[in-house]
Amino acid sequence: PTQPPTPVPTPVPTPMPTDANDGPPPSPGGVASYDEVLGAPKCSFASSCDSGILLNGRANINNGAEPNQPNTLNTCTDGPFGSYHSDESIDKIVVSKASGGDLTEGDPVTITATIWCWGSGTSDRIDFYHAADASQPEWTQIGPRQVCPGGGLQTVTAQIVLPQGALQAVRANLMYGSGTAGVNSCTPGSWDDTD
């Protein structure tokens, strides 16, 4: 025999975790906001930090002035020459980790820069840097200098294990030619972008 239907729906049971070693669920990715004290984009706790549209463009170049320029610690200046998405620019930087939870000291992370390379890209170079203390940055280069992989919109990455530090920072220098980073790891060229 069957029982009559109940007037109230039966709640659906919550499934139990299948493995206690799955670790914490991933935090949602963080989108940076402009921090006036730092003079650069800043994220709160998350499994990634995405600059969003805050770095798009460079200096005051034609059709692509960068918001809140120069968007760097140590007030590096961007090169003033060129046109948006014809000449060099860093459009976005994302720091992310593959495992769940917030970005934390000791985590291996990937820094991904979305950049615009001039011409075929063979004349442009990019460096990545890290500082363990964004309030008093001492910049350390991450890996070797890279050549743009092609012309136009490109993605370039670097990997690092986050050292000890409560408020850390990353920097990317996109430069025309083989320029050298100067004071505070800023690149001073007329077509260069530091974010």
PDB file of C-alpha atoms in Angstrom:
ATOM      1  CA  PRO A   1       0.000   0.000   0.000  1.00  0.00           C
ATOM      2  CA  THR A   2       1.082   3.607  -0.580  1.00  0.00           C
ATOM      3  CA  GLN A   3       0.682   6.547   1.736  1.00  0.00           C
ATOM      4  CA  PRO A   4      -1.152   9.717   0.751  1.00  0.00           C
ATOM      5  CA  PRO A   5       1.063  12.640  -0.371  1.00  0.00           C
ATOM      6  CA  THR A   6       2.140  15.099   2.299  1.00  0.00           C
ATOM      7  CA  PRO A   7       0.927  18.716   2.029  1.00  0.00           C
ATOM      8  CA  VAL A   8       4.487  20.083   2.528  1.00  0.00           C
ATOM      9  CA  PRO A   9       7.366  19.111   0.234  1.00  0.00           C
ATOM     10  CA  THR A  10      10.004  16.880   1.777  1.00  0.00           C
ATOM     11  CA  PRO A  11      13.358  18.698   2.039  1.00  0.00           C
ATOM     12  CA  VAL A  12      16.155  17.383  -0.145  1.00  0.00           C
ATOM     13  CA  PRO A  13      18.996  16.034   2.026  1.00  0.00           C
ATOM     14  CA  THR A  14      22.374  17.746   1.822  1.00  0.00           C
ATOM     15  CA  PRO A  15      24.984  15.405   0.355  1.00  0.00           C
ATOM     16  CA  MET A  16      27.863  14.447   2.611  1.00  0.00           C
ATOM     17  CA  PRO A  17      31.421  15.184   1.483  1.00  0.00           C
ATOM     18  CA  THR A  18      32.947  12.236  -0.323  1.00  0.00           C
ATOM     19  CA  ASP A  19      36.494  12.793   0.952  1.00  0.00           C
ATOM     20  CA  ALA A  20      37.587  14.613   4.091  1.00  0.00           C
ATOM     21  CA  ASN A  21      40.892  15.506   2.379  1.00  0.00           C
ATOM     22  CA  ASP A  22      39.318  17.566  -0.403  1.00  0.00           C
ATOM     23  CA  GLY A  23      40.532  20.766   1.295  1.00  0.00           C
ATOM     24  CA  PRO A  24      38.694  24.071   1.453  1.00  0.00           C
ATOM     25  CA  PRO A  25      36.475  25.055  -1.417  1.00  0.00           C
ATOM     26  CA  PRO A  26      37.990  27.635  -3.757  1.00  0.00           C
ATOM     27  CA  SER A  27      37.301  31.233  -2.786  1.00  0.00           C
ATOM     28  CA  PRO A  28      35.806  33.324  -5.532  1.00  0.00           C
ATOM     29  CA  GLY A  29      38.307  35.284  -7.580  1.00  0.00           C
ATOM     30  CA  GLY A  30      38.990  38.817  -6.460  1.00  0.00           C
ATOM     31  CA  VAL A  31      38.755  41.855  -8.685  1.00  0.00           C
ATOM     32  CA  ALA A  32      41.051  44.677  -7.653  1.00  0.00           C
ATOM     33  CA  SER A  33      39.989  48.184  -6.778  1.00  0.00           C
ATOM     34  CA  TYR A  34      42.201  51.243  -6.986  1.00  0.00           C
ATOM     35  CA  ASP A  35      43.956  51.989  -3.687  1.00  0.00           C
ATOM     36  CA  GLU A  36      44.769  55.709  -3.383  1.00  0.00           C
ATOM     37  CA  VAL A  37      47.374  55.156  -0.659  1.00  0.00           C
ATOM     38  CA  LEU A  38      49.326  52.618  -2.725  1.00  0.00           C
ATOM     39  CA  GLY A  39      48.593  54.352  -6.033  1.00  0.00           C
ATOM     40  CA  ALA A  40      47.868  50.955  -7.571  1.00  0.00           C
ATOM     41  CA  PRO A  41      45.170  48.261  -7.778  1.00  0.00           C
ATOM     42  CA  LYS A  42      44.700  46.140  -4.636  1.00  0.00           C
ATOM     43  CA  CYS A  43      42.722  42.959  -3.885  1.00  0.00           C
ATOM     44  CA  SER A  44      41.242  41.593  -0.697  1.00  0.00           C
ATOM     45  CA  PHE A  45      41.436  37.918   0.271  1.00  0.00           C
ATOM     46  CA  ALA A  46      40.573  35.578  -2.609  1.00  0.00           C
ATOM     47  CA  SER A  47      41.972  32.677  -4.618  1.00  0.00           C
ATOM     48  CA  SER A  48      43.048  35.145  -7.312  1.00  0.00           C
ATOM     49  CA  CYS A  49      43.579  38.852  -7.847  1.00  0.00           C
ATOM     50  CA  ASP A  50      42.484  40.319 -11.186  1.00  0.00           C
ATOM     51  CA  SER A  51      43.271  43.930 -12.121  1.00  0.00           C
ATOM     52  CA  GLY A  52      40.113  44.032 -14.269  1.00  0.00           C
ATOM     53  CA  ILE A  53      40.064  47.201 -16.382  1.00  0.00           C
ATOM     54  CA  LEU A  54      42.284  49.241 -14.038  1.00  0.00           C
ATOM     55  CA  LEU A  55      45.500  48.749 -16.058  1.00  0.00           C
ATOM     56  CA  ASN A  56      44.031  48.842 -19.567  1.00  0.00           C
ATOM     57  CA  GLY A  57      45.980  51.288 -21.741  1.00  0.00           C
ATOM     58  CA  ARG A  58      49.162  53.251 -21.056  1.00  0.00           C
ATOM     59  CA  ALA A  59      49.866  56.807 -19.908  1.00  0.00           C
ATOM     60  CA  ASN A  60      47.803  59.220 -22.046  1.00  0.00           C
ATOM     61  CA  ILE A  61      48.329  57.472 -25.386  1.00  0.00           C
ATOM     62  CA  ASN A  62      45.830  58.071 -28.181  1.00  0.00           C
ATOM     63  CA  ASN A  63      42.498  56.271 -27.592  1.00  0.00           C
ATOM     64  CA  GLY A  64      43.865  54.372 -24.577  1.00  0.00           C
ATOM     65  CA  ALA A  65      44.680  56.512 -21.554  1.00  0.00           C
ATOM     66  CA  GLU A  66      45.223  54.254 -18.547  1.00  0.00           C
ATOM     67  CA  PRO A  67      42.859  54.952 -15.629  1.00  0.00           C
ATOM     68  CA  ASN A  68      44.601  56.154 -12.431  1.00  0.00           C
ATOM     69  CA  GLN A  69      47.927  56.208 -14.252  1.00  0.00           C
ATOM     70  CA  PRO A  70      50.609  55.190 -13.686  1.00  0.00           C
ATOM     71  CA  ASN A  71      49.065  52.459 -11.440  1.00  0.00           C
ATOM     72  CA  THR A  72      52.384  51.511  -9.884  1.00  0.00           C
ATOM     73  CA  LEU A  73      54.080  51.497  -6.532  1.00  0.00           C
ATOM     74  CA  ASN A  74      57.018  53.928  -6.478  1.00  0.00           C
ATOM     75  CA  THR A  75      55.183  56.070  -9.091  1.00  0.00           C
ATOM     76  CA  CYS A  76      56.961  54.750 -12.165  1.00  0.00           C
ATOM     77  CA  THR A  77      55.990  56.722 -15.257  1.00  0.00           C
ATOM     78  CA  ASP A  78      54.722  55.105 -18.450  1.00  0.00           C
ATOM     79  CA  GLY A  79      56.040  56.014 -21.882  1.00  0.00           C
ATOM     80  CA  PRO A  80      53.878  58.744 -23.481  1.00  0.00           C
ATOM     81  CA  PHE A  81      54.259  57.804 -27.174  1.00  0.00           C
ATOM     82  CA  GLY A  82      52.125  55.594 -29.375  1.00  0.00           C
ATOM     83  CA  SER A  83      48.512  54.603 -29.922  1.00  0.00           C
ATOM     84  CA  TYR A  84      46.268  52.193 -28.036  1.00  0.00           C
ATOM     85  CA  HIS A  85      46.403  48.631 -29.350  1.00  0.00           C
ATOM     86  CA  SER A  86      48.885  49.598 -31.987  1.00  0.00           C
ATOM     87  CA  ASP A  87      51.801  50.115 -29.592  1.00  0.00           C
ATOM     88  CA  GLU A  88      52.814  48.446 -26.326  1.00  0.00           C
ATOM     89  CA  SER A  89      50.501  48.283 -23.289  1.00  0.00           C
ATOM     90  CA  ILE A  90      49.807  46.054 -20.317  1.00  0.00           C
ATOM     91  CA  ASP A  91      46.042  45.598 -20.257  1.00  0.00           C
ATOM     92  CA  LYS A  92      45.574  43.257 -17.301  1.00  0.00           C
ATOM     93  CA  ILE A  93      47.448  41.309 -14.617  1.00  0.00           C
ATOM     94  CA  VAL A  94      46.002  38.301 -12.769  1.00  0.00           C
ATOM     95  CA  VAL A  95      47.648  36.465  -9.867  1.00  0.00           C
ATOM     96  CA  SER A  96      46.061  33.061  -9.271  1.00  0.00           C
ATOM     97  CA  LYS A  97      46.601  29.733  -7.562  1.00  0.00           C
ATOM     98  CA  ALA A  98      45.358  26.360  -8.734  1.00  0.00           C
ATOM     99  CA  SER A  99      44.264  24.980  -5.355  1.00  0.00           C
ATOM    100  CA  GLY A 100      41.338  26.215  -3.270  1.00  0.00           C
ATOM    101  CA  GLY A 101      41.403  28.860  -0.571  1.00  0.00           C
ATOM    102  CA  ASP A 102      42.818  32.356  -0.435  1.00  0.00           C
ATOM    103  CA  LEU A 103      46.244  33.421  -1.745  1.00  0.00           C
ATOM    104  CA  THR A 104      48.626  32.730   1.144  1.00  0.00           C
ATOM    105  CA  GLU A 105      52.332  32.693   1.955  1.00  0.00           C
ATOM    106  CA  GLY A 106      53.921  29.539   0.574  1.00  0.00           C
ATOM    107  CA  ASP A 107      51.389  29.143  -2.261  1.00  0.00           C
ATOM    108  CA  PRO A 108      52.694  28.542  -5.781  1.00  0.00           C
ATOM    109  CA  VAL A 109      50.983  31.139  -7.988  1.00  0.00           C
ATOM    110  CA  THR A 110      50.868  32.087 -11.645  1.00  0.00           C
ATOM    111  CA  ILE A 111      51.090  35.718 -12.724  1.00  0.00           C
ATOM    112  CA  THR A 112      49.377  36.238 -16.061  1.00  0.00           C
ATOM    113  CA  ALA A 113      49.819  39.489 -17.966  1.00  0.00           C
ATOM    114  CA  THR A 114      47.551  40.302 -20.894  1.00  0.00           C
ATOM    115  CA  ILE A 115      49.611  42.625 -23.065  1.00  0.00           C
ATOM    116  CA  TRP A 116      49.615  44.313 -26.453  1.00  0.00           C
ATOM    117  CA  CYS A 117      52.836  43.786 -28.412  1.00  0.00           C
ATOM    118  CA  TRP A 118      53.854  46.061 -31.279  1.00  0.00           C
ATOM    119  CA  GLY A 119      54.283  44.683 -34.799  1.00  0.00           C
ATOM    120  CA  SER A 120      55.381  41.041 -34.790  1.00  0.00           C
ATOM    121  CA  GLY A 121      56.280  41.253 -31.073  1.00  0.00           C
ATOM    122  CA  THR A 122      59.950  40.427 -31.629  1.00  0.00           C
ATOM    123  CA  SER A 123      61.044  43.928 -30.540  1.00  0.00           C
ATOM    124  CA  ASP A 124      59.169  43.821 -27.213  1.00  0.00           C
ATOM    125  CA  ARG A 125      60.283  42.336 -23.903  1.00  0.00           C
ATOM    126  CA  ILE A 126      58.511  41.742 -20.579  1.00  0.00           C
ATOM    127  CA  ASP A 127      59.911  41.341 -17.062  1.00  0.00           C
ATOM    128  CA  PHE A 128      58.000  40.250 -13.961  1.00  0.00           C
ATOM    129  CA  TYR A 129      58.875  41.366 -10.424  1.00  0.00           C
ATOM    130  CA  HIS A 130      57.670  40.625  -6.899  1.00  0.00           C
ATOM    131  CA  ALA A 131      57.874  42.506  -3.591  1.00  0.00           C
ATOM    132  CA  ALA A 132      56.989  40.890  -0.252  1.00  0.00           C
ATOM    133  CA  ASP A 133      55.994  44.263   1.258  1.00  0.00           C
ATOM    134  CA  ALA A 134      53.935  46.573  -0.956  1.00  0.00           C
ATOM    135  CA  SER A 135      54.299  49.465   1.510  1.00  0.00           C
ATOM    136  CA  GLN A 136      58.119  49.411   1.193  1.00  0.00           C
ATOM    137  CA  PRO A 137      58.787  47.360  -1.944  1.00  0.00           C
ATOM    138  CA  GLU A 138      62.138  45.761  -2.641  1.00  0.00           C
ATOM    139  CA  TRP A 139      61.695  44.276  -6.104  1.00  0.00           C
ATOM    140  CA  THR A 140      63.007  40.853  -7.107  1.00  0.00           C
ATOM    141  CA  GLN A 141      62.859  39.766 -10.736  1.00  0.00           C
ATOM    142  CA  ILE A 142      60.858  36.580 -11.372  1.00  0.00           C
ATOM    143  CA  GLY A 143      62.505  34.393 -13.989  1.00  0.00           C
ATOM    144  CA  PRO A 144      64.248  35.625 -17.127  1.00  0.00           C
ATOM    145  CA  ARG A 145      63.149  38.433 -19.428  1.00  0.00           C
ATOM    146  CA  GLN A 146      60.688  37.160 -22.044  1.00  0.00           C
ATOM    147  CA  VAL A 147      60.159  38.158 -25.680  1.00  0.00           C
ATOM    148  CA  CYS A 148      56.555  38.803 -26.730  1.00  0.00           C
ATOM    149  CA  PRO A 149      55.224  35.568 -28.238  1.00  0.00           C
ATOM    150  CA  GLY A 150      53.717  37.455 -31.193  1.00  0.00           C
ATOM    151  CA  GLY A 151      52.180  40.734 -32.257  1.00  0.00           C
ATOM    152  CA  GLY A 152      48.905  42.161 -30.966  1.00  0.00           C
ATOM    153  CA  LEU A 153      47.059  40.795 -27.942  1.00  0.00           C
ATOM    154  CA  GLN A 154      49.189  38.218 -26.087  1.00  0.00           C
ATOM    155  CA  THR A 155      49.295  36.442 -22.731  1.00  0.00           C
ATOM    156  CA  VAL A 156      52.575  35.956 -20.867  1.00  0.00           C
ATOM    157  CA  THR A 157      53.037  34.170 -17.531  1.00  0.00           C
ATOM    158  CA  ALA A 158      55.507  33.752 -14.694  1.00  0.00           C
ATOM    159  CA  GLN A 159      55.391  31.511 -11.628  1.00  0.00           C
ATOM    160  CA  ILE A 160      56.487  32.177  -8.047  1.00  0.00           C
ATOM    161  CA  VAL A 161      55.976  30.738  -4.578  1.00  0.00           C
ATOM    162  CA  LEU A 162      54.629  33.557  -2.395  1.00  0.00           C
ATOM    163  CA  PRO A 163      57.144  34.390   0.350  1.00  0.00           C
ATOM    164  CA  GLN A 164      56.269  35.666   3.800  1.00  0.00           C
ATOM    165  CA  GLY A 165      54.512  39.023   3.707  1.00  0.00           C
ATOM    166  CA  ALA A 166      51.085  40.388   4.603  1.00  0.00           C
ATOM    167  CA  LEU A 167      50.627  42.789   1.662  1.00  0.00           C
ATOM    168  CA  GLN A 168      52.576  41.599  -1.382  1.00  0.00           C
ATOM    169  CA  ALA A 169      52.920  43.117  -4.844  1.00  0.00           C
ATOM    170  CA  VAL A 170      53.748  42.071  -8.395  1.00  0.00           C
ATOM    171  CA  ARG A 171      54.975  44.245 -11.236  1.00  0.00           C
ATOM    172  CA  ALA A 172      55.220  43.756 -14.978  1.00  0.00           C
ATOM    173  CA  ASN A 173      57.427  45.868 -17.263  1.00  0.00           C
ATOM    174  CA  LEU A 174      56.624  45.781 -20.972  1.00  0.00           C
ATOM    175  CA  MET A 175      59.299  47.500 -23.002  1.00  0.00           C
ATOM    176  CA  TYR A 176      60.236  48.255 -26.581  1.00  0.00           C
ATOM    177  CA  GLY A 177      63.714  46.922 -27.283  1.00  0.00           C
ATOM    178  CA  SER A 178      65.918  45.418 -24.627  1.00  0.00           C
ATOM    179  CA  GLY A 179      65.718  48.315 -22.175  1.00  0.00           C
ATOM    180  CA  THR A 180      66.861  47.898 -18.620  1.00  0.00           C
ATOM    181  CA  ALA A 181      64.778  48.442 -15.542  1.00  0.00           C
ATOM    182  CA  GLY A 182      66.012  51.485 -13.682  1.00  0.00           C
ATOM    183  CA  VAL A 183      65.312  52.818 -10.206  1.00  0.00           C
ATOM    184  CA  ASN A 184      62.584  50.817  -8.401  1.00  0.00           C
ATOM    185  CA  SER A 185      62.531  48.315 -11.285  1.00  0.00           C
ATOM    186  CA  CYS A 186      60.730  50.853 -13.490  1.00  0.00           C
ATOM    187  CA  THR A 187      61.383  50.871 -17.220  1.00  0.00           C
ATOM    188  CA  PRO A 188      61.874  54.419 -18.579  1.00  0.00           C
ATOM    189  CA  GLY A 189      61.373  54.007 -22.348  1.00  0.00           C
ATOM    190  CA  SER A 190      59.008  56.176 -24.399  1.00  0.00           C
ATOM    191  CA  TRP A 191      56.841  53.184 -25.447  1.00  0.00           C
ATOM    192  CA  ASP A 192      57.195  51.234 -22.175  1.00  0.00           C
ATOM    193  CA  ASP A 193      54.488  50.336 -19.659  1.00  0.00           C
ATOM    194  CA  THR A 194      55.045  49.460 -15.987  1.00  0.00           C
ATOM    195  CA  ASP A 195      52.123  48.135 -13.932  1.00  0.00           C
TER     196      ASP A 195
END
